[in-house]
Amino acid sequence: MAGQQIKGRGIVAVVNDIADGFLYLNTIVLKKYDVETYKTLYHGLKKVQKTIRSEAFPSNDTLKIRKRNIRLQRLHTAVMILEHAAKIKRMSIF
């Protein structure tokens, strides 16, 4: 599980790219992956979401607040797309 890669990169790097907006998940991208990759990606997305939420909230800096919220929004969207694709394929990723 630790050695899995997506597009030649590690899961952590892919999840960070999704959060930063460099990679976008859709059903076409997810079509070629197996159940283990879905699970690993799902848990990686949830882990990064939890990490971002646990960081100190930048209450006085509006640009940092915006950046944080956009990253969380991208991660949430990716999780919803992943859950929907798994539901269509009748996979359990939880």
PDB file of N, CA and C in Angstrom:
ATOM      1  N   MET A   1       0.818  -1.193   0.000  1.00  0.00           N
ATOM      2  CA  MET A   1       0.000   0.000   0.000  1.00  0.00           C
ATOM      3  C   MET A   1       0.864   1.261   0.000  1.00  0.00           C
ATOM      4  N   ALA A   2       2.021   1.216   0.678  1.00  0.00           N
ATOM      5  CA  ALA A   2       2.863   2.395   0.749  1.00  0.00           C
ATOM      6  C   ALA A   2       3.543   2.682  -0.580  1.00  0.00           C
ATOM      7  N   GLY A   3       3.707   1.650  -1.422  1.00  0.00           N
ATOM      8  CA  GLY A   3       4.403   1.821  -2.675  1.00  0.00           C
ATOM      9  C   GLY A   3       3.504   2.153  -3.850  1.00  0.00           C
ATOM     10  N   GLN A   4       2.214   2.353  -3.614  1.00  0.00           N
ATOM     11  CA  GLN A   4       1.311   2.631  -4.724  1.00  0.00           C
ATOM     12  C   GLN A   4       1.596   3.998  -5.323  1.00  0.00           C
ATOM     13  N   GLN A   5       1.380   4.059  -6.630  1.00  0.00           N
ATOM     14  CA  GLN A   5       1.615   5.302  -7.341  1.00  0.00           C
ATOM     15  C   GLN A   5       0.463   5.589  -8.288  1.00  0.00           C
ATOM     16  N   ILE A   6       0.243   6.859  -8.507  1.00  0.00           N
ATOM     17  CA  ILE A   6      -0.726   7.319  -9.493  1.00  0.00           C
ATOM     18  C   ILE A   6       0.017   8.273 -10.405  1.00  0.00           C
ATOM     19  N   LYS A   7      -0.038   7.989 -11.695  1.00  0.00           N
ATOM     20  CA  LYS A   7       0.665   8.798 -12.696  1.00  0.00           C
ATOM     21  C   LYS A   7       2.155   8.919 -12.379  1.00  0.00           C
ATOM     22  N   GLY A   8       2.746   7.830 -11.862  1.00  0.00           N
ATOM     23  CA  GLY A   8       4.168   7.811 -11.584  1.00  0.00           C
ATOM     24  C   GLY A   8       4.593   8.555 -10.339  1.00  0.00           C
ATOM     25  N   ARG A   9       3.648   8.973  -9.529  1.00  0.00           N
ATOM     26  CA  ARG A   9       3.964   9.714  -8.309  1.00  0.00           C
ATOM     27  C   ARG A   9       3.319   9.027  -7.123  1.00  0.00           C
ATOM     28  N   GLY A  10       3.844   9.264  -5.950  1.00  0.00           N
ATOM     29  CA  GLY A  10       3.293   8.687  -4.737  1.00  0.00           C
ATOM     30  C   GLY A  10       1.925   9.274  -4.409  1.00  0.00           C
ATOM     31  N   ILE A  11       1.184   8.556  -3.588  1.00  0.00           N
ATOM     32  CA  ILE A  11      -0.168   8.976  -3.219  1.00  0.00           C
ATOM     33  C   ILE A  11      -0.152  10.329  -2.514  1.00  0.00           C
ATOM     34  N   VAL A  12       0.818  10.541  -1.621  1.00  0.00           N
ATOM     35  CA  VAL A  12       0.887  11.803  -0.878  1.00  0.00           C
ATOM     36  C   VAL A  12       1.105  12.975  -1.832  1.00  0.00           C
ATOM     37  N   ALA A  13       1.978  12.807  -2.806  1.00  0.00           N
ATOM     38  CA  ALA A  13       2.233  13.870  -3.785  1.00  0.00           C
ATOM     39  C   ALA A  13       0.991  14.148  -4.624  1.00  0.00           C
ATOM     40  N   VAL A  14       0.270  13.092  -4.996  1.00  0.00           N
ATOM     41  CA  VAL A  14      -0.946  13.263  -5.796  1.00  0.00           C
ATOM     42  C   VAL A  14      -2.010  13.999  -4.995  1.00  0.00           C
ATOM     43  N   VAL A  15      -2.169  13.632  -3.724  1.00  0.00           N
ATOM     44  CA  VAL A  15      -3.164  14.296  -2.873  1.00  0.00           C
ATOM     45  C   VAL A  15      -2.808  15.768  -2.691  1.00  0.00           C
ATOM     46  N   ASN A  16      -1.535  16.071  -2.504  1.00  0.00           N
ATOM     47  CA  ASN A  16      -1.123  17.478  -2.384  1.00  0.00           C
ATOM     48  C   ASN A  16      -1.352  18.234  -3.690  1.00  0.00           C
ATOM     49  N   ASP A  17      -1.139  17.585  -4.829  1.00  0.00           N
ATOM     50  CA  ASP A  17      -1.428  18.220  -6.117  1.00  0.00           C
ATOM     51  C   ASP A  17      -2.919  18.501  -6.273  1.00  0.00           C
ATOM     52  N   ILE A  18      -3.755  17.596  -5.804  1.00  0.00           N
ATOM     53  CA  ILE A  18      -5.204  17.821  -5.850  1.00  0.00           C
ATOM     54  C   ILE A  18      -5.565  19.015  -4.978  1.00  0.00           C
ATOM     55  N   ALA A  19      -4.995  19.081  -3.775  1.00  0.00           N
ATOM     56  CA  ALA A  19      -5.284  20.189  -2.862  1.00  0.00           C
ATOM     57  C   ALA A  19      -4.814  21.521  -3.430  1.00  0.00           C
ATOM     58  N   ASP A  20      -3.697  21.512  -4.146  1.00  0.00           N
ATOM     59  CA  ASP A  20      -3.158  22.753  -4.703  1.00  0.00           C
ATOM     60  C   ASP A  20      -3.744  23.109  -6.062  1.00  0.00           C
ATOM     61  N   GLY A  21      -4.544  22.217  -6.633  1.00  0.00           N
ATOM     62  CA  GLY A  21      -5.212  22.514  -7.889  1.00  0.00           C
ATOM     63  C   GLY A  21      -4.443  22.118  -9.133  1.00  0.00           C
ATOM     64  N   PHE A  22      -3.369  21.350  -8.995  1.00  0.00           N
ATOM     65  CA  PHE A  22      -2.591  20.926 -10.158  1.00  0.00           C
ATOM     66  C   PHE A  22      -3.153  19.680 -10.817  1.00  0.00           C
ATOM     67  N   LEU A  23      -3.958  18.932 -10.091  1.00  0.00           N
ATOM     68  CA  LEU A  23      -4.558  17.702 -10.603  1.00  0.00           C
ATOM     69  C   LEU A  23      -6.022  17.693 -10.204  1.00  0.00           C
ATOM     70  N   TYR A  24      -6.868  17.298 -11.130  1.00  0.00           N
ATOM     71  CA  TYR A  24      -8.296  17.261 -10.868  1.00  0.00           C
ATOM     72  C   TYR A  24      -8.799  15.844 -11.080  1.00  0.00           C
ATOM     73  N   LEU A  25      -9.507  15.324 -10.101  1.00  0.00           N
ATOM     74  CA  LEU A  25     -10.070  13.985 -10.228  1.00  0.00           C
ATOM     75  C   LEU A  25     -11.393  14.046 -10.974  1.00  0.00           C
ATOM     76  N   ASN A  26     -11.583  13.104 -11.867  1.00  0.00           N
ATOM     77  CA  ASN A  26     -12.881  12.902 -12.499  1.00  0.00           C
ATOM     78  C   ASN A  26     -13.037  11.417 -12.779  1.00  0.00           C
ATOM     79  N   THR A  27     -14.197  11.024 -13.231  1.00  0.00           N
ATOM     80  CA  THR A  27     -14.464   9.596 -13.423  1.00  0.00           C
ATOM     81  C   THR A  27     -13.590   8.993 -14.516  1.00  0.00           C
ATOM     82  N   ILE A  28     -13.181   9.783 -15.478  1.00  0.00           N
ATOM     83  CA  ILE A  28     -12.314   9.272 -16.544  1.00  0.00           C
ATOM     84  C   ILE A  28     -10.927   8.948 -15.988  1.00  0.00           C
ATOM     85  N   VAL A  29     -10.398   9.801 -15.135  1.00  0.00           N
ATOM     86  CA  VAL A  29      -9.095   9.560 -14.519  1.00  0.00           C
ATOM     87  C   VAL A  29      -9.160   8.342 -13.600  1.00  0.00           C
ATOM     88  N   LEU A  30     -10.264   8.199 -12.875  1.00  0.00           N
ATOM     89  CA  LEU A  30     -10.400   7.115 -11.899  1.00  0.00           C
ATOM     90  C   LEU A  30     -10.742   5.771 -12.519  1.00  0.00           C
ATOM     91  N   LYS A  31     -11.129   5.769 -13.782  1.00  0.00           N
ATOM     92  CA  LYS A  31     -11.628   4.552 -14.429  1.00  0.00           C
ATOM     93  C   LYS A  31     -10.619   3.404 -14.407  1.00  0.00           C
ATOM     94  N   LYS A  32      -9.342   3.708 -14.528  1.00  0.00           N
ATOM     95  CA  LYS A  32      -8.340   2.648 -14.680  1.00  0.00           C
ATOM     96  C   LYS A  32      -7.773   2.123 -13.358  1.00  0.00           C
ATOM     97  N   TYR A  33      -8.217   2.649 -12.225  1.00  0.00           N
ATOM     98  CA  TYR A  33      -7.644   2.245 -10.945  1.00  0.00           C
ATOM     99  C   TYR A  33      -8.457   1.149 -10.273  1.00  0.00           C
ATOM    100  N   ASP A  34      -7.764   0.361  -9.442  1.00  0.00           N
ATOM    101  CA  ASP A  34      -8.413  -0.747  -8.747  1.00  0.00           C
ATOM    102  C   ASP A  34      -8.905  -0.309  -7.361  1.00  0.00           C
ATOM    103  N   VAL A  35      -9.469  -1.263  -6.633  1.00  0.00           N
ATOM    104  CA  VAL A  35     -10.077  -0.972  -5.334  1.00  0.00           C
ATOM    105  C   VAL A  35      -9.043  -0.470  -4.331  1.00  0.00           C
ATOM    106  N   GLU A  36      -7.872  -1.066  -4.306  1.00  0.00           N
ATOM    107  CA  GLU A  36      -6.841  -0.658  -3.347  1.00  0.00           C
ATOM    108  C   GLU A  36      -6.376   0.775  -3.596  1.00  0.00           C
ATOM    109  N   THR A  37      -6.270   1.157  -4.842  1.00  0.00           N
ATOM    110  CA  THR A  37      -5.880   2.529  -5.161  1.00  0.00           C
ATOM    111  C   THR A  37      -6.967   3.505  -4.731  1.00  0.00           C
ATOM    112  N   TYR A  38      -8.219   3.138  -4.948  1.00  0.00           N
ATOM    113  CA  TYR A  38      -9.338   3.966  -4.493  1.00  0.00           C
ATOM    114  C   TYR A  38      -9.261   4.165  -2.982  1.00  0.00           C
ATOM    115  N   LYS A  39      -9.063   3.071  -2.241  1.00  0.00           N
ATOM    116  CA  LYS A  39      -9.014   3.151  -0.776  1.00  0.00           C
ATOM    117  C   LYS A  39      -7.848   4.013  -0.313  1.00  0.00           C
ATOM    118  N   THR A  40      -6.684   3.795  -0.897  1.00  0.00           N
ATOM    119  CA  THR A  40      -5.500   4.556  -0.502  1.00  0.00           C
ATOM    120  C   THR A  40      -5.677   6.039  -0.805  1.00  0.00           C
ATOM    121  N   LEU A  41      -6.204   6.340  -1.965  1.00  0.00           N
ATOM    122  CA  LEU A  41      -6.437   7.733  -2.340  1.00  0.00           C
ATOM    123  C   LEU A  41      -7.476   8.378  -1.426  1.00  0.00           C
ATOM    124  N   TYR A  42      -8.543   7.651  -1.128  1.00  0.00           N
ATOM    125  CA  TYR A  42      -9.599   8.161  -0.249  1.00  0.00           C
ATOM    126  C   TYR A  42      -9.031   8.492   1.134  1.00  0.00           C
ATOM    127  N   HIS A  43      -8.276   7.558   1.709  1.00  0.00           N
ATOM    128  CA  HIS A  43      -7.721   7.792   3.041  1.00  0.00           C
ATOM    129  C   HIS A  43      -6.657   8.888   3.022  1.00  0.00           C
ATOM    130  N   GLY A  44      -5.919   9.007   1.929  1.00  0.00           N
ATOM    131  CA  GLY A  44      -4.958  10.099   1.794  1.00  0.00           C
ATOM    132  C   GLY A  44      -5.645  11.455   1.729  1.00  0.00           C
ATOM    133  N   LEU A  45      -6.745  11.534   0.989  1.00  0.00           N
ATOM    134  CA  LEU A  45      -7.509  12.786   0.904  1.00  0.00           C
ATOM    135  C   LEU A  45      -8.061  13.177   2.270  1.00  0.00           C
ATOM    136  N   LYS A  46      -8.615  12.209   2.983  1.00  0.00           N
ATOM    137  CA  LYS A  46      -9.168  12.484   4.312  1.00  0.00           C
ATOM    138  C   LYS A  46      -8.073  12.919   5.286  1.00  0.00           C
ATOM    139  N   LYS A  47      -6.898  12.303   5.178  1.00  0.00           N
ATOM    140  CA  LYS A  47      -5.788  12.640   6.067  1.00  0.00           C
ATOM    141  C   LYS A  47      -5.312  14.075   5.838  1.00  0.00           C
ATOM    142  N   VAL A  48      -5.176  14.469   4.584  1.00  0.00           N
ATOM    143  CA  VAL A  48      -4.735  15.838   4.287  1.00  0.00           C
ATOM    144  C   VAL A  48      -5.807  16.845   4.693  1.00  0.00           C
ATOM    145  N   GLN A  49      -7.078  16.496   4.502  1.00  0.00           N
ATOM    146  CA  GLN A  49      -8.170  17.364   4.955  1.00  0.00           C
ATOM    147  C   GLN A  49      -8.076  17.593   6.461  1.00  0.00           C
ATOM    148  N   LYS A  50      -7.847  16.524   7.197  1.00  0.00           N
ATOM    149  CA  LYS A  50      -7.745  16.616   8.651  1.00  0.00           C
ATOM    150  C   LYS A  50      -6.541  17.459   9.055  1.00  0.00           C
ATOM    151  N   THR A  51      -5.437  17.314   8.330  1.00  0.00           N
ATOM    152  CA  THR A  51      -4.227  18.082   8.623  1.00  0.00           C
ATOM    153  C   THR A  51      -4.458  19.573   8.398  1.00  0.00           C
ATOM    154  N   ILE A  52      -5.105  19.927   7.305  1.00  0.00           N
ATOM    155  CA  ILE A  52      -5.375  21.336   7.009  1.00  0.00           C
ATOM    156  C   ILE A  52      -6.314  21.931   8.052  1.00  0.00           C
ATOM    157  N   ARG A  53      -7.322  21.166   8.443  1.00  0.00           N
ATOM    158  CA  ARG A  53      -8.266  21.662   9.447  1.00  0.00           C
ATOM    159  C   ARG A  53      -7.626  21.809  10.820  1.00  0.00           C
ATOM    160  N   SER A  54      -6.608  21.019  11.114  1.00  0.00           N
ATOM    161  CA  SER A  54      -5.975  21.077  12.435  1.00  0.00           C
ATOM    162  C   SER A  54      -4.962  22.214  12.558  1.00  0.00           C
ATOM    163  N   GLU A  55      -4.558  22.797  11.437  1.00  0.00           N
ATOM    164  CA  GLU A  55      -3.621  23.920  11.483  1.00  0.00           C
ATOM    165  C   GLU A  55      -4.306  25.136  12.097  1.00  0.00           C
ATOM    166  N   ALA A  56      -3.509  26.008  12.671  1.00  0.00           N
ATOM    167  CA  ALA A  56      -4.051  27.221  13.287  1.00  0.00           C
ATOM    168  C   ALA A  56      -4.754  28.073  12.233  1.00  0.00           C
ATOM    169  N   PHE A  57      -5.931  28.567  12.592  1.00  0.00           N
ATOM    170  CA  PHE A  57      -6.712  29.366  11.655  1.00  0.00           C
ATOM    171  C   PHE A  57      -6.108  30.762  11.551  1.00  0.00           C
ATOM    172  N   PRO A  58      -5.798  31.234  10.334  1.00  0.00           N
ATOM    173  CA  PRO A  58      -5.207  32.572  10.152  1.00  0.00           C
ATOM    174  C   PRO A  58      -6.289  33.653  10.194  1.00  0.00           C
ATOM    175  N   SER A  59      -6.671  34.063  11.387  1.00  0.00           N
ATOM    176  CA  SER A  59      -7.845  34.925  11.537  1.00  0.00           C
ATOM    177  C   SER A  59      -7.664  36.343  11.000  1.00  0.00           C
ATOM    178  N   ASN A  60      -6.443  36.838  10.882  1.00  0.00           N
ATOM    179  CA  ASN A  60      -6.243  38.216  10.426  1.00  0.00           C
ATOM    180  C   ASN A  60      -5.822  38.336   8.969  1.00  0.00           C
ATOM    181  N   ASP A  61      -5.458  37.254   8.351  1.00  0.00           N
ATOM    182  CA  ASP A  61      -4.944  37.289   6.984  1.00  0.00           C
ATOM    183  C   ASP A  61      -5.974  36.695   6.023  1.00  0.00           C
ATOM    184  N   THR A  62      -6.634  37.554   5.266  1.00  0.00           N
ATOM    185  CA  THR A  62      -7.712  37.085   4.389  1.00  0.00           C
ATOM    186  C   THR A  62      -7.207  36.221   3.236  1.00  0.00           C
ATOM    187  N   LEU A  63      -6.009  36.484   2.738  1.00  0.00           N
ATOM    188  CA  LEU A  63      -5.473  35.667   1.648  1.00  0.00           C
ATOM    189  C   LEU A  63      -5.173  34.240   2.109  1.00  0.00           C
ATOM    190  N   LYS A  64      -4.646  34.103   3.324  1.00  0.00           N
ATOM    191  CA  LYS A  64      -4.388  32.765   3.858  1.00  0.00           C
ATOM    192  C   LYS A  64      -5.693  32.023   4.147  1.00  0.00           C
ATOM    193  N   ILE A  65      -6.703  32.748   4.614  1.00  0.00           N
ATOM    194  CA  ILE A  65      -8.019  32.135   4.846  1.00  0.00           C
ATOM    195  C   ILE A  65      -8.590  31.640   3.530  1.00  0.00           C
ATOM    196  N   ARG A  66      -8.483  32.455   2.493  1.00  0.00           N
ATOM    197  CA  ARG A  66      -9.001  32.072   1.175  1.00  0.00           C
ATOM    198  C   ARG A  66      -8.264  30.852   0.629  1.00  0.00           C
ATOM    199  N   LYS A  67      -6.935  30.847   0.754  1.00  0.00           N
ATOM    200  CA  LYS A  67      -6.141  29.718   0.272  1.00  0.00           C
ATOM    201  C   LYS A  67      -6.514  28.435   1.018  1.00  0.00           C
ATOM    202  N   ARG A  68      -6.675  28.533   2.325  1.00  0.00           N
ATOM    203  CA  ARG A  68      -7.054  27.374   3.140  1.00  0.00           C
ATOM    204  C   ARG A  68      -8.418  26.842   2.715  1.00  0.00           C
ATOM    205  N   ASN A  69      -9.376  27.738   2.552  1.00  0.00           N
ATOM    206  CA  ASN A  69     -10.726  27.323   2.177  1.00  0.00           C
ATOM    207  C   ASN A  69     -10.776  26.720   0.776  1.00  0.00           C
ATOM    208  N   ILE A  70     -10.008  27.256  -0.146  1.00  0.00           N
ATOM    209  CA  ILE A  70      -9.978  26.703  -1.506  1.00  0.00           C
ATOM    210  C   ILE A  70      -9.365  25.307  -1.494  1.00  0.00           C
ATOM    211  N   ARG A  71      -8.294  25.114  -0.719  1.00  0.00           N
ATOM    212  CA  ARG A  71      -7.689  23.774  -0.611  1.00  0.00           C
ATOM    213  C   ARG A  71      -8.690  22.777  -0.035  1.00  0.00           C
ATOM    214  N   LEU A  72      -9.409  23.189   1.015  1.00  0.00           N
ATOM    215  CA  LEU A  72     -10.413  22.307   1.608  1.00  0.00           C
ATOM    216  C   LEU A  72     -11.539  22.006   0.626  1.00  0.00           C
ATOM    217  N   GLN A  73     -11.927  22.998  -0.154  1.00  0.00           N
ATOM    218  CA  GLN A  73     -12.981  22.795  -1.147  1.00  0.00           C
ATOM    219  C   GLN A  73     -12.536  21.801  -2.223  1.00  0.00           C
ATOM    220  N   ARG A  74     -11.311  21.929  -2.696  1.00  0.00           N
ATOM    221  CA  ARG A  74     -10.802  20.993  -3.708  1.00  0.00           C
ATOM    222  C   ARG A  74     -10.752  19.568  -3.169  1.00  0.00           C
ATOM    223  N   LEU A  75     -10.298  19.426  -1.932  1.00  0.00           N
ATOM    224  CA  LEU A  75     -10.232  18.096  -1.327  1.00  0.00           C
ATOM    225  C   LEU A  75     -11.622  17.501  -1.144  1.00  0.00           C
ATOM    226  N   HIS A  76     -12.561  18.327  -0.701  1.00  0.00           N
ATOM    227  CA  HIS A  76     -13.931  17.844  -0.513  1.00  0.00           C
ATOM    228  C   HIS A  76     -14.541  17.406  -1.843  1.00  0.00           C
ATOM    229  N   THR A  77     -14.319  18.188  -2.879  1.00  0.00           N
ATOM    230  CA  THR A  77     -14.831  17.833  -4.203  1.00  0.00           C
ATOM    231  C   THR A  77     -14.222  16.516  -4.684  1.00  0.00           C
ATOM    232  N   ALA A  78     -12.923  16.346  -4.474  1.00  0.00           N
ATOM    233  CA  ALA A  78     -12.263  15.104  -4.882  1.00  0.00           C
ATOM    234  C   ALA A  78     -12.811  13.904  -4.112  1.00  0.00           C
ATOM    235  N   VAL A  79     -13.082  14.086  -2.823  1.00  0.00           N
ATOM    236  CA  VAL A  79     -13.653  12.999  -2.019  1.00  0.00           C
ATOM    237  C   VAL A  79     -15.038  12.636  -2.533  1.00  0.00           C
ATOM    238  N   MET A  80     -15.851  13.636  -2.849  1.00  0.00           N
ATOM    239  CA  MET A  80     -17.204  13.363  -3.350  1.00  0.00           C
ATOM    240  C   MET A  80     -17.159  12.636  -4.699  1.00  0.00           C
ATOM    241  N   ILE A  81     -16.259  13.044  -5.580  1.00  0.00           N
ATOM    242  CA  ILE A  81     -16.116  12.380  -6.884  1.00  0.00           C
ATOM    243  C   ILE A  81     -15.647  10.943  -6.687  1.00  0.00           C
ATOM    244  N   LEU A  82     -14.695  10.738  -5.793  1.00  0.00           N
ATOM    245  CA  LEU A  82     -14.180   9.397  -5.521  1.00  0.00           C
ATOM    246  C   LEU A  82     -15.265   8.501  -4.924  1.00  0.00           C
ATOM    247  N   GLU A  83     -16.037   9.031  -3.976  1.00  0.00           N
ATOM    248  CA  GLU A  83     -17.129   8.252  -3.382  1.00  0.00           C
ATOM    249  C   GLU A  83     -18.174   7.886  -4.428  1.00  0.00           C
ATOM    250  N   HIS A  84     -18.501   8.822  -5.292  1.00  0.00           N
ATOM    251  CA  HIS A  84     -19.507   8.564  -6.331  1.00  0.00           C
ATOM    252  C   HIS A  84     -19.011   7.512  -7.324  1.00  0.00           C
ATOM    253  N   ALA A  85     -17.762   7.620  -7.742  1.00  0.00           N
ATOM    254  CA  ALA A  85     -17.207   6.639  -8.681  1.00  0.00           C
ATOM    255  C   ALA A  85     -17.158   5.250  -8.048  1.00  0.00           C
ATOM    256  N   ALA A  86     -16.824   5.190  -6.758  1.00  0.00           N
ATOM    257  CA  ALA A  86     -16.796   3.897  -6.062  1.00  0.00           C
ATOM    258  C   ALA A  86     -18.201   3.325  -5.922  1.00  0.00           C
ATOM    259  N   LYS A  87     -19.163   4.186  -5.704  1.00  0.00           N
ATOM    260  CA  LYS A  87     -20.553   3.729  -5.584  1.00  0.00           C
ATOM    261  C   LYS A  87     -21.046   3.154  -6.906  1.00  0.00           C
ATOM    262  N   ILE A  88     -20.698   3.796  -8.002  1.00  0.00           N
ATOM    263  CA  ILE A  88     -21.101   3.301  -9.322  1.00  0.00           C
ATOM    264  C   ILE A  88     -20.460   1.942  -9.600  1.00  0.00           C
ATOM    265  N   LYS A  89     -19.185   1.780  -9.209  1.00  0.00           N
ATOM    266  CA  LYS A  89     -18.487   0.510  -9.427  1.00  0.00           C
ATOM    267  C   LYS A  89     -18.804  -0.527  -8.347  1.00  0.00           C
ATOM    268  N   ARG A  90     -19.630  -0.149  -7.383  1.00  0.00           N
ATOM    269  CA  ARG A  90     -20.013  -1.017  -6.259  1.00  0.00           C
ATOM    270  C   ARG A  90     -18.801  -1.463  -5.453  1.00  0.00           C
ATOM    271  N   MET A  91     -17.942  -0.478  -5.130  1.00  0.00           N
ATOM    272  CA  MET A  91     -16.759  -0.720  -4.310  1.00  0.00           C
ATOM    273  C   MET A  91     -17.002  -0.158  -2.917  1.00  0.00           C
ATOM    274  N   SER A  92     -16.384  -0.761  -1.938  1.00  0.00           N
ATOM    275  CA  SER A  92     -16.405  -0.226  -0.585  1.00  0.00           C
ATOM    276  C   SER A  92     -15.033   0.382  -0.303  1.00  0.00           C
ATOM    277  N   ILE A  93     -14.990   1.698  -0.107  1.00  0.00           N
ATOM    278  CA  ILE A  93     -13.699   2.362   0.104  1.00  0.00           C
ATOM    279  C   ILE A  93     -13.537   2.871   1.528  1.00  0.00           C
ATOM    280  N   PHE A  94     -14.515   2.661   2.358  1.00  0.00           N
ATOM    281  CA  PHE A  94     -14.457   3.220   3.714  1.00  0.00           C
ATOM    282  C   PHE A  94     -13.676   2.367   4.658  1.00  0.00           C
TER     283      PHE A  94
END
